[in-house]
Coordinates of C-alpha atoms in Angstrom, one line a residue:
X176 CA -2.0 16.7 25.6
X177 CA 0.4 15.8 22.8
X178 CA 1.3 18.7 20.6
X179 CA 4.3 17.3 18.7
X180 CA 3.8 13.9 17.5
X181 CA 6.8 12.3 14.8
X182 CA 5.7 8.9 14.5
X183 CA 2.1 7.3 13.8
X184 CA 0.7 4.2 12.4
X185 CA -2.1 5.0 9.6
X186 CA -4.9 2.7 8.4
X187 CA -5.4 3.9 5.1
X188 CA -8.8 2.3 3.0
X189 CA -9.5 3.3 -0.9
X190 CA -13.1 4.1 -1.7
X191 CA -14.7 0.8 -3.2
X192 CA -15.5 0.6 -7.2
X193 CA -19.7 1.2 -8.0
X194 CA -21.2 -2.0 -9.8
X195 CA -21.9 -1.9 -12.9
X196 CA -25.7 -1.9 -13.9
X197 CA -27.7 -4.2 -15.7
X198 CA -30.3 -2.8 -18.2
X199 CA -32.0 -2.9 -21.3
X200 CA -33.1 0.0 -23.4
X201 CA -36.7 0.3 -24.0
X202 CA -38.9 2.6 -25.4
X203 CA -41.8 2.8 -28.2
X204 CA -42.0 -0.3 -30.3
X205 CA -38.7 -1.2 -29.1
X206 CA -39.6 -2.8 -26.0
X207 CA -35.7 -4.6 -26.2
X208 CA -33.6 -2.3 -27.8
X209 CA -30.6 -3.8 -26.4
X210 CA -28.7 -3.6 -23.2
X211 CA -27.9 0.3 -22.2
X212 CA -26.0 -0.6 -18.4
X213 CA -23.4 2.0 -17.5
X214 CA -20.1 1.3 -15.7
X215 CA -19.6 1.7 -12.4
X216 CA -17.2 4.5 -10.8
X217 CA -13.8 4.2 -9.9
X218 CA -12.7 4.5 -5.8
X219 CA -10.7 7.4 -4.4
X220 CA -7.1 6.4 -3.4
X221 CA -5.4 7.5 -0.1
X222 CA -2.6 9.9 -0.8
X223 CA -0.1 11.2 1.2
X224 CA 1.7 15.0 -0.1
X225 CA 4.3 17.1 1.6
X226 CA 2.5 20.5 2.3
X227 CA 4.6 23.4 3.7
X228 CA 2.1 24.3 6.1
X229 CA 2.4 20.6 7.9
X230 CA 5.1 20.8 10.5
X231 CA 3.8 17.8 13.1
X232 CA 1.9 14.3 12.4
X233 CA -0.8 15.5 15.0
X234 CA -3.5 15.3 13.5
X235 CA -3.0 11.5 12.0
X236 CA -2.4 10.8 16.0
X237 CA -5.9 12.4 16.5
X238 CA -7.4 10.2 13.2
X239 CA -5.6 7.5 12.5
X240 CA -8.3 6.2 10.5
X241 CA -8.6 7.3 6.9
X242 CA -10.9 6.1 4.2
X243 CA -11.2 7.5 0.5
X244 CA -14.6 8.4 -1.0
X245 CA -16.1 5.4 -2.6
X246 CA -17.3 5.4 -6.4
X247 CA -20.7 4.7 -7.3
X248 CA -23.1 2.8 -9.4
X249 CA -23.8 2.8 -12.6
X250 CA -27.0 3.3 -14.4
X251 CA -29.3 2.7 -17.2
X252 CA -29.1 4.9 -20.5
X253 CA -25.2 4.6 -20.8
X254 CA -24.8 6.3 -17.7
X255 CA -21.6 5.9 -15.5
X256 CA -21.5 6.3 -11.9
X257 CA -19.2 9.2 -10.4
X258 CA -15.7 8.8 -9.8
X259 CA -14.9 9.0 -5.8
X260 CA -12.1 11.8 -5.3
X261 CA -9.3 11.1 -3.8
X262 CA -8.1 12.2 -0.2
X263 CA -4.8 13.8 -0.5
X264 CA -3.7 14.0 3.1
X265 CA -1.0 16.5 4.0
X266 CA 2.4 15.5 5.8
X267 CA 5.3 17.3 7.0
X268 CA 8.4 17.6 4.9
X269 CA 10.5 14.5 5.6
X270 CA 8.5 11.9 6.6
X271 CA 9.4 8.7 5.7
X272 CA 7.0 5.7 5.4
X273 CA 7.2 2.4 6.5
X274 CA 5.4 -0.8 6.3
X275 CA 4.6 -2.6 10.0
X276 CA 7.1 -4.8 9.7
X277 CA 9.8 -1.8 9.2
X278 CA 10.5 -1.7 5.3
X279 CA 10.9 1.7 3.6
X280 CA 7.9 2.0 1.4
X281 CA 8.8 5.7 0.3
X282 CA 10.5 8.7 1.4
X283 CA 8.8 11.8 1.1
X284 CA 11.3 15.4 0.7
X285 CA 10.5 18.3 -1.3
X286 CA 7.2 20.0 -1.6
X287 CA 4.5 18.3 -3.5
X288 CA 6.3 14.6 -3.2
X289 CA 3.5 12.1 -3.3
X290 CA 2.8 8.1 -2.1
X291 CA 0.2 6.1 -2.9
X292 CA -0.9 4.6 0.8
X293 CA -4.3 2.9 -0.6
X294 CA -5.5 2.3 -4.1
X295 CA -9.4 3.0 -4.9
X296 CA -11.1 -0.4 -6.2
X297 CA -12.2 -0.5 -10.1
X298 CA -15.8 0.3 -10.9
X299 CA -17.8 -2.8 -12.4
X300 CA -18.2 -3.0 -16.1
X301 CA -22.2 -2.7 -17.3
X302 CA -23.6 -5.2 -19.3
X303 CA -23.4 -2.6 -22.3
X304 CA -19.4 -3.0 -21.9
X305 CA -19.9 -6.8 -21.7
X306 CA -22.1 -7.2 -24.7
X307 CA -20.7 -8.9 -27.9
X308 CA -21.4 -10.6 -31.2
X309 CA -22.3 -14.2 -29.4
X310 CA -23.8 -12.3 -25.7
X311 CA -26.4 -9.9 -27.2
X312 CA -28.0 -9.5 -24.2
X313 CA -26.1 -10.1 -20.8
X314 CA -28.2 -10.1 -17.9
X315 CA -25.1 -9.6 -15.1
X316 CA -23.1 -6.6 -14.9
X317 CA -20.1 -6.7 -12.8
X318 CA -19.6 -6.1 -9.4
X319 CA -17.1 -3.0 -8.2
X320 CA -13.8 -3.9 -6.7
X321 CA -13.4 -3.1 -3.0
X322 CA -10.6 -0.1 -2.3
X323 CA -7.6 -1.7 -0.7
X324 CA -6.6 -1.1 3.0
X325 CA -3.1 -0.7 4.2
X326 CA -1.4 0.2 8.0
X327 CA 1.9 2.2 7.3
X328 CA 4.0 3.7 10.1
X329 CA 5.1 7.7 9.3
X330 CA 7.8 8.6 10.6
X331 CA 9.3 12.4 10.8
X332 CA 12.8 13.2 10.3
X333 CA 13.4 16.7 10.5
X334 CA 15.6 18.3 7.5
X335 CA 18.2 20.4 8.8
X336 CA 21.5 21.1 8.2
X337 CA 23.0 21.5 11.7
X338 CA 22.2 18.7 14.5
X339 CA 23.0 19.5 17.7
X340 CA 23.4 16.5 20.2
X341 CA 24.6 16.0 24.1
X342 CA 23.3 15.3 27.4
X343 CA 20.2 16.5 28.6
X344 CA 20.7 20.0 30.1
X345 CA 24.2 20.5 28.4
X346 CA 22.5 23.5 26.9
X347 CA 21.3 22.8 23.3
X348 CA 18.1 24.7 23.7
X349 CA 19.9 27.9 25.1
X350 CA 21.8 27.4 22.2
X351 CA 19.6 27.3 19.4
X352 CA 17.6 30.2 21.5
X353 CA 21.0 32.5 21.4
X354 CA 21.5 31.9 17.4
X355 CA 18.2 32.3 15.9
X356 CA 14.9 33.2 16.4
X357 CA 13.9 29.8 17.9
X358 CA 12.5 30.5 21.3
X359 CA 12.4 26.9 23.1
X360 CA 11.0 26.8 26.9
X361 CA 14.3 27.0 28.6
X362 CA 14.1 26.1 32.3
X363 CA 16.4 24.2 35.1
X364 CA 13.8 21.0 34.5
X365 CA 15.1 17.6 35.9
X366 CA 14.5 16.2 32.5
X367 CA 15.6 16.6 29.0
X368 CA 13.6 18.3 25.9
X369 CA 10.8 16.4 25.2
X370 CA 10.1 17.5 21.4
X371 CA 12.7 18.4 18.8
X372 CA 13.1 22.2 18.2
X373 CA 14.3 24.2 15.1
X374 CA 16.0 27.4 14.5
X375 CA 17.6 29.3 11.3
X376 CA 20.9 30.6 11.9
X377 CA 22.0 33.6 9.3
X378 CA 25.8 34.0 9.5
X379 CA 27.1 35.9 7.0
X380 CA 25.5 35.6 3.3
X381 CA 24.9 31.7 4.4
X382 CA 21.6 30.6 6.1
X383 CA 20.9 27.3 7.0
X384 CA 19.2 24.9 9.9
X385 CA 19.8 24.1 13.2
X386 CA 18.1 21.0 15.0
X387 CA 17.8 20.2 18.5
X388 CA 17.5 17.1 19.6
X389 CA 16.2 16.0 22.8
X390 CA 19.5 14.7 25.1
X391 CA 21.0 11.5 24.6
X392 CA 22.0 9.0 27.8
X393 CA 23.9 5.9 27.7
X394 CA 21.7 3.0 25.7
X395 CA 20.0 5.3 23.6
X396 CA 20.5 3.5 20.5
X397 CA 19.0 0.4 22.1
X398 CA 15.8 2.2 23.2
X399 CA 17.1 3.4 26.7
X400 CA 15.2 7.1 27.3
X401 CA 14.1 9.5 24.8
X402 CA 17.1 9.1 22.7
X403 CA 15.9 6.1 20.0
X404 CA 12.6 7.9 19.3
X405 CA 14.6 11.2 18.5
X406 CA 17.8 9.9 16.9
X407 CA 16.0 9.6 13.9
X408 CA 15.9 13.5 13.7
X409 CA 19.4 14.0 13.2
X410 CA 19.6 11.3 10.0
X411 CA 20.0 13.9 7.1
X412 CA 21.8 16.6 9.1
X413 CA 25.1 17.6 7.3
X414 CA 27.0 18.4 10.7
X415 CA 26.9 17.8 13.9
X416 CA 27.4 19.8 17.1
X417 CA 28.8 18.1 20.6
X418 CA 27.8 20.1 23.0
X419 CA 29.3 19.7 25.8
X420 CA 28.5 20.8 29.2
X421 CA 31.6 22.1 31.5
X422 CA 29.6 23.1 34.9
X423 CA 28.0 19.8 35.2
X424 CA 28.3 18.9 39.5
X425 CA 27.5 14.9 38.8
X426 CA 31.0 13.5 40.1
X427 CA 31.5 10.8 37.1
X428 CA 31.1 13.2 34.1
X429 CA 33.5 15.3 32.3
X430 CA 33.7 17.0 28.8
X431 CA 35.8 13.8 27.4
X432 CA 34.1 10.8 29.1
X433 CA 30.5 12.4 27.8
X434 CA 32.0 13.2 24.3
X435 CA 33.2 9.1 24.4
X436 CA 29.6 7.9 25.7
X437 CA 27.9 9.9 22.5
X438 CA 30.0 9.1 19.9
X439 CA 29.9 5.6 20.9
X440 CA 25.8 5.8 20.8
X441 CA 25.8 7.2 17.5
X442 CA 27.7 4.6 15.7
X443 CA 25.7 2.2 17.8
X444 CA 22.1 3.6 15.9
X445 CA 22.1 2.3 12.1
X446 CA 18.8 4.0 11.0
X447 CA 17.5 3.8 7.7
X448 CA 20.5 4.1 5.6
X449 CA 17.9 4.1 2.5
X450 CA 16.5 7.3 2.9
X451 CA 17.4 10.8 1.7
X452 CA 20.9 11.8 3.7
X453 CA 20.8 8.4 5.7
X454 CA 23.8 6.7 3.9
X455 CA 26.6 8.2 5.4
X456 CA 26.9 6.8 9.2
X457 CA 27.0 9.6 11.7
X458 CA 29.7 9.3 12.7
X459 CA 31.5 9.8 9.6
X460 CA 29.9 13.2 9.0
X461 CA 31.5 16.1 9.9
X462 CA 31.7 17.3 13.5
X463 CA 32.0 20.2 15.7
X464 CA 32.8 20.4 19.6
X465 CA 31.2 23.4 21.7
X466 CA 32.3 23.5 25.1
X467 CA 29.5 25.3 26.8
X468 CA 28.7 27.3 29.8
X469 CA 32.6 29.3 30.2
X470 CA 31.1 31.7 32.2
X471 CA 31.0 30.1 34.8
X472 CA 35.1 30.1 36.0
X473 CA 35.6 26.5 37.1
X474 CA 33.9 25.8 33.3
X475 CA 36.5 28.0 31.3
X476 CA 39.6 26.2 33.9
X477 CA 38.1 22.7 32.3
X478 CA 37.2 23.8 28.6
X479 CA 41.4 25.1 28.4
X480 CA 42.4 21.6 29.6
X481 CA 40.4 19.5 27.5
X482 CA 40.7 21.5 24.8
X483 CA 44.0 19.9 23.3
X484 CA 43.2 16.6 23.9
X485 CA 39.8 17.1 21.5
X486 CA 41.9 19.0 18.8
X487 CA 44.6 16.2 19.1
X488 CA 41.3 13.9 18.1
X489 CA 41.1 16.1 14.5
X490 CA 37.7 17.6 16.2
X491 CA 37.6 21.7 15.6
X492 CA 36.5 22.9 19.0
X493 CA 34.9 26.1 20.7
X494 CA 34.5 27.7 24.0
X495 CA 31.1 29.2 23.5
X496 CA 28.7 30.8 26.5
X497 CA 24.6 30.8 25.7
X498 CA 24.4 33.2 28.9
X499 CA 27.2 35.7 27.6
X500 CA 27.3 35.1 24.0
X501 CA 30.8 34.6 24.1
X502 CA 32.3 33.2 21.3
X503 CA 28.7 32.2 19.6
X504 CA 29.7 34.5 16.9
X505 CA 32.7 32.5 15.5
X506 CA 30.6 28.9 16.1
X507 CA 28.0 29.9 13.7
X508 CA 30.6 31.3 10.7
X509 CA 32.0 28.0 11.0
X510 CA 28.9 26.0 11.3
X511 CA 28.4 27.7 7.9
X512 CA 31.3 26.8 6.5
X513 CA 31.0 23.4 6.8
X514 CA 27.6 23.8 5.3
X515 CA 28.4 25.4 2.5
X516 CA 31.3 22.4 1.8
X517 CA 28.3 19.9 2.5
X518 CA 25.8 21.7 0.1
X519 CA 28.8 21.9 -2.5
X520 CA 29.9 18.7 -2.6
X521 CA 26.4 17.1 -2.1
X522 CA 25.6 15.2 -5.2
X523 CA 23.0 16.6 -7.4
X524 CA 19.4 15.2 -7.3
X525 CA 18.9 13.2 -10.5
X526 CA 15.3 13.3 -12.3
X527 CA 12.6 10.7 -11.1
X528 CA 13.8 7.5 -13.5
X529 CA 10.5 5.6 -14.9
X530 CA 11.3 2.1 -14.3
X531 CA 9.8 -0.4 -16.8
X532 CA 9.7 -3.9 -15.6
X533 CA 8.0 -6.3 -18.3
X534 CA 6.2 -9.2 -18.0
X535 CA 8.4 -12.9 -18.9
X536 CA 7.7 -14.2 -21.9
X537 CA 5.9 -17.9 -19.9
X538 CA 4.4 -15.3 -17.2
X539 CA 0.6 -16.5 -17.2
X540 CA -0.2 -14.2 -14.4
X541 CA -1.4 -16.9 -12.2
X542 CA 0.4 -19.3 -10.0
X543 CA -1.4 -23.5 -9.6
X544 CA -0.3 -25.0 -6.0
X545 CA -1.1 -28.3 -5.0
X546 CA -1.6 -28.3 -1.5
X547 CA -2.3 -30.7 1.2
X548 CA -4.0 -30.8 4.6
X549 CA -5.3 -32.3 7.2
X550 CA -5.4 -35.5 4.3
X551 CA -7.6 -33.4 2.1
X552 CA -5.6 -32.6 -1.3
X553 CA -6.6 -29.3 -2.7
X554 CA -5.3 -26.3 -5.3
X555 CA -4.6 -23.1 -4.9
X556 CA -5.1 -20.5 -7.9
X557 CA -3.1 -17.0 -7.5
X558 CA -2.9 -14.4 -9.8
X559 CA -4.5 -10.4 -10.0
X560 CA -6.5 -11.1 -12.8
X561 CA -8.2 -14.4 -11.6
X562 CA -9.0 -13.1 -8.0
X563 CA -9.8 -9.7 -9.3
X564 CA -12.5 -11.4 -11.7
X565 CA -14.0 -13.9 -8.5
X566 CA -14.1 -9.8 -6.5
X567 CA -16.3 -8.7 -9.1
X568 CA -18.3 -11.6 -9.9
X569 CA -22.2 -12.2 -8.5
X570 CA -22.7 -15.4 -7.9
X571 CA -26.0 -15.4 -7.3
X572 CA -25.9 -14.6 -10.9
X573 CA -25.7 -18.3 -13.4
X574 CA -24.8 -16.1 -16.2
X575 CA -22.3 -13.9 -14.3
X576 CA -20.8 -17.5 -13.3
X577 CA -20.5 -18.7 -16.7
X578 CA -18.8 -15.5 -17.6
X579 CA -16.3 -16.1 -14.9
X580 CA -15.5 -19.9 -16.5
X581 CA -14.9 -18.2 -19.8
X582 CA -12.5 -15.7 -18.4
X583 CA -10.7 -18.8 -16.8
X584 CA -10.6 -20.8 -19.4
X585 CA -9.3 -18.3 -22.0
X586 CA -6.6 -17.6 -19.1
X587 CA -5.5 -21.0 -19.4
X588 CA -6.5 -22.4 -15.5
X589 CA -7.7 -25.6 -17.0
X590 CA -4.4 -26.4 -18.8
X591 CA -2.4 -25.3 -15.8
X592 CA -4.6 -27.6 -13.4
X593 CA -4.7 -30.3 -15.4
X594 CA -0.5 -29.8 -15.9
X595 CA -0.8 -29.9 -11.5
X596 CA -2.3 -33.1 -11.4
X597 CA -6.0 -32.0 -10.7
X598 CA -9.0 -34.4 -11.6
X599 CA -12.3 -34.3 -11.9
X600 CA -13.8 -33.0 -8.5
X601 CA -10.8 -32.1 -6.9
X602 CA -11.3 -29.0 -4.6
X603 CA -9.8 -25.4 -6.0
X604 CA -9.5 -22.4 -4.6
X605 CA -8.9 -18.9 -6.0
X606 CA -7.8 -16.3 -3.8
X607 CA -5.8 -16.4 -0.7
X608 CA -6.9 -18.7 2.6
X609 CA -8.2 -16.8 4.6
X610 CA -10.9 -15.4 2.0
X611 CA -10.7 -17.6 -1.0
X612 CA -13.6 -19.0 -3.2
X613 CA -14.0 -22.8 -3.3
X614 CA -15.1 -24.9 -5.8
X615 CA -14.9 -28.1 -7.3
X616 CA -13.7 -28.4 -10.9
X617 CA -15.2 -30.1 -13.4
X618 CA -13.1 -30.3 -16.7
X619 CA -15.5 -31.4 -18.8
X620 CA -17.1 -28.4 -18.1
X621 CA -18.3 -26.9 -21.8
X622 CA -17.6 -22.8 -22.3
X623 CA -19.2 -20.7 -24.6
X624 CA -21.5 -17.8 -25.5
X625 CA -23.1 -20.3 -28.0
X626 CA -24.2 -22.3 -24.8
X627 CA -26.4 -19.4 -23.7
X628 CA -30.0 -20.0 -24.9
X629 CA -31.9 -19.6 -21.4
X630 CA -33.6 -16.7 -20.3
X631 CA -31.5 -13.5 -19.2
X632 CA -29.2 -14.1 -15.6
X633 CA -29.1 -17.7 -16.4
X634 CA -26.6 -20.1 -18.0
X635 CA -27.3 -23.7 -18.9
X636 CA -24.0 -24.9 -18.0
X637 CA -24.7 -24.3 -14.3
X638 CA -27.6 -26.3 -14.2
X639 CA -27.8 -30.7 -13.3
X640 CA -28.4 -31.4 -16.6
X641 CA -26.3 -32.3 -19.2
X642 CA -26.4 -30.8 -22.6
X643 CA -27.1 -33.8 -25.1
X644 CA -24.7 -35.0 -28.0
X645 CA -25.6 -35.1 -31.8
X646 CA -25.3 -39.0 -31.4
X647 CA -27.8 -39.1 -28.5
X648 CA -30.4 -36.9 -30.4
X649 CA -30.2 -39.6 -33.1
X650 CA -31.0 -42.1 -31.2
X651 CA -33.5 -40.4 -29.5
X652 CA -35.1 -39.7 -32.8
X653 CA -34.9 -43.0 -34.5
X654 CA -36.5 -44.3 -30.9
X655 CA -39.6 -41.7 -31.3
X656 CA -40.0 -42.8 -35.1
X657 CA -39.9 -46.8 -34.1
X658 CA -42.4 -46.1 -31.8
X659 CA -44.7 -44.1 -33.7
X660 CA -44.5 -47.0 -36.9
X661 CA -45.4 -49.3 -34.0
X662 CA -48.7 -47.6 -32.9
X663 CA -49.7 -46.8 -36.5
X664 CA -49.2 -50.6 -36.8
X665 CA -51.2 -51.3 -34.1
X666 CA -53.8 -49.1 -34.8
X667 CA -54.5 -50.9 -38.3
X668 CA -53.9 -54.4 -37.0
X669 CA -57.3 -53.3 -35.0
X670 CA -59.1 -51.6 -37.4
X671 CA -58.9 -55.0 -39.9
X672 CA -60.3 -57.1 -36.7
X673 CA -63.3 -55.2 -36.6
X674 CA -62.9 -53.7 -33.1
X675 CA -63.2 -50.6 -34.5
X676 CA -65.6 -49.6 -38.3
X677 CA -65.1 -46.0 -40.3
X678 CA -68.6 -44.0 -40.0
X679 CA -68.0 -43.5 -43.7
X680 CA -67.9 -47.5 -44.9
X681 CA -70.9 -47.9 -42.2
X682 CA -72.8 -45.4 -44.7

């Protein structure tokens, strides 16, 4: 069973928006007092937070699936539906997150950082937020805006200051187990560390962090072994340990050849250079050599003859034992110098900047495509405000539909389809194209509140008939008059024959 866990992919949902409700105020002699809908509550958002107390990504391995408390309805009287809360999920400090196709979406260090994985959806307005001068009395309220779902990769990347890196079983774990508190499960195991391990090393007045990552093997940085999965660990260390194992019995090893073979996978792994303490390359950050395991005679022969050659490289070396503490002392003093130098010259962490980026002066917020398939000529219509409006729009509703051709026409859609090319009946299509509303336009298409003389939930402009013009009703008029001259005409033309006497001239 998995008990340390640094990578996971998270499907993160916000809580839906409630609908707003539709309703009219009644009470004695006011049977409609006007419409008294309330507003629907908002959705919770998905929120990720470093929390001290989070050292793993276990339990996201355990529940990957996530979904924030939903808002809901509102009702009559004025009164709003609740607000769903939002689930703050806790993460471990470092943890960087990543969208599936590997793009740094944020990088979370320090206590209390926070990302917004999945917004909550708006709660529908009521018709009492909808009513105006010219719509009295709506009979729609709007529908609540579904939360919006999101798969993210986290990734952990311990924060230490100290990495220490070699082959598997060079001893790094004895190591970290001899200069702090760390107790590792240290064995002769035919395999490397399986999980990174951390210790606090206090040498002198200095305290600081010491990482040890699971052993690295030729092709590491190109996914051979453990080594790509735990590389990652070492990204904001300051300094870096070589530990290098002089007792080894494989034949084609040796202090310098391993030392080559490291080195050469470390500047071979770019990692994210974006995050926090990834834009120096590793191999241009400062680094120590500890020739381990000198108590063993043979080990302390090799460590004297190699030991030139690495100092001739500019590398500061030391003959260290993890079995007899020999010469662990002086490693960690100047461990912590270089620390200290790192921490001092490190530059200092500027304020969170609040980045303003303004709309363009011609932004309309929606985009017109023509587009063409399969012979068929059709338009596309993208924007957030159109396609948020078509989200919260019932269209079994005419009335809710007319309100949705207002809010499209005041936008400006018409101008920019008819500026696309788009007649009469040509196919549109608001939203993307996999789930997009289709309709067919119709410019001639009248808007208005003024148009909105039917009963309640119903707008004339959705129906087959056409409103008549003024010059139509005249003639219409001037029709019913000729024909009502004609049968009063009629009517006397056969009185005077006789077919027909008064009961008073027969008297």
């Amino acid at each position: 069973m998995a008990t340390f866990v640094d990578r996971v992919v998270l499907h993160a949902t916000g809580g839906d928006g409630g609908n707003g409700c539709a309703s009219i105020h009644r009470e004695k002699f006011k049977p409609l007092a006007g419409p008294d809908g309330g507003n629907g509550g908002n959705g919770g958002s998905v929120i990720l937070e470093v929390d001290p107390q989070v050292t793993t990504l276990l339990e996201f391995h355990h529940l990957p699936h996530r979904h924030a408390p939903s808002g809901t309805q509102g009702m009559g009287d004025h009164r709003a539906g609740s607000t769903g809360g939002d689930l703050v999920l806790g993460v471990p400090d470092g943890t960087v997150v990543k969208s599936q196709d590997g793009e740094v979406l944020a990088d979370l260090v320090g206590v209390g950082a926070q990302f917004v994985v999945a917004e909550g959806g708006r709660g529908g307005l009521g018709n009492a937020a909808l009513s105006s001068p010219r719509r009295k009395a709506p009979g729609f309220a709007l529908l609540g805006e579904p939360g919006n779902a999101l798969d993210v990769v986290l990734e952990l990347k311990s924060i230490a200051d100290v990495a220490l890196v070699g082959y598997p079983s060079a001893g790094k774990s004895s190591l970290v187990a001899s200069i702090s508190a760390a107790r590792p499960k240290i064995a002769d195991y035919p395999f490397t560390t399986l999980i990174p391990n951390l210790g606090v090393v206090q040498a002198g007045s200095a305290r600081y962090t010491v990482a040890d990552v699971p052993g690295l093997i030729p092709g590491a940085s190109k996914g051979k072994g453990l080594g790509l999965e735990f590389l990652r660990h070492i990204e904001r260390c300051a300094v870096l340990v070589h530990v290098l194992d002089c007792a080894t019995l494989e034949p084609d090893r040796d202090p310098i050849s391993d030392l080559d073979i490291i080195e050469a996978e470390l500047a071979l792994y770019a990692g994210d250079l974006g995050i926090e303490g990834g834009r120096v390359p590793l191999t241009e950050r400062p680094r120590i050599v500890a020739l381990n395991k000198i108590d063993v005679p043979e080990a302390r022969e090799l460590a004297e003859m190699v030991k030139p050659e690495l100092e001739a490289r500019g590398m500061r070396v030391f003959e260290i034992s993890t079995a007899s503490h020999e010469g662990l002392r002086a490693l960690t003093f100047g461990l912590a110098e270089l620390v200290e130098k790192a921490r001092r010259e490190a530059p200092v962490p500027e304020a969170t900047r609040v980045v303003l980026r303004p709309k363009a002066v011609d932004d309309a917020g929606f985009t017109v495509t023509r587009r063409e398939s399969g012979g068929a000529v059709w338009y596309s219509l993208r924007g957030e405000k159109p396609e948020r409006w078509v989200r919260q729009t019932e269209f079994s509703n005419d009335e809710a539909v007319g309100y949705l051709a207002d809010r499209l026409a005041r936008l400006g859609v018409e101008e920019r389809l008819f500026a696309a090319g788009a007649v009469a009946g040509d196919e549109v299509r608001i939203g993307p194209d996999h789930n997009s509303v289709v309709f067919d336009w119709e410019p001639t298409l009248l808007t208005g509140s003024e148009l909105l003389g039917g009963p309640r939930g119903t707008d004339q402009r959705i129906e087959e008939r056409s409103r008549p013009t003024r010059g139509e009703k005249r003639v219409e008029y001037k029709d019913r008059m000729d024909a009502k001259a004609l049968a009063r005409e009629e009517l006397w033309t056969e009185r005077k024959q006789g077919h027909w006497a008064d009961p008073a001239d027969e008297a």
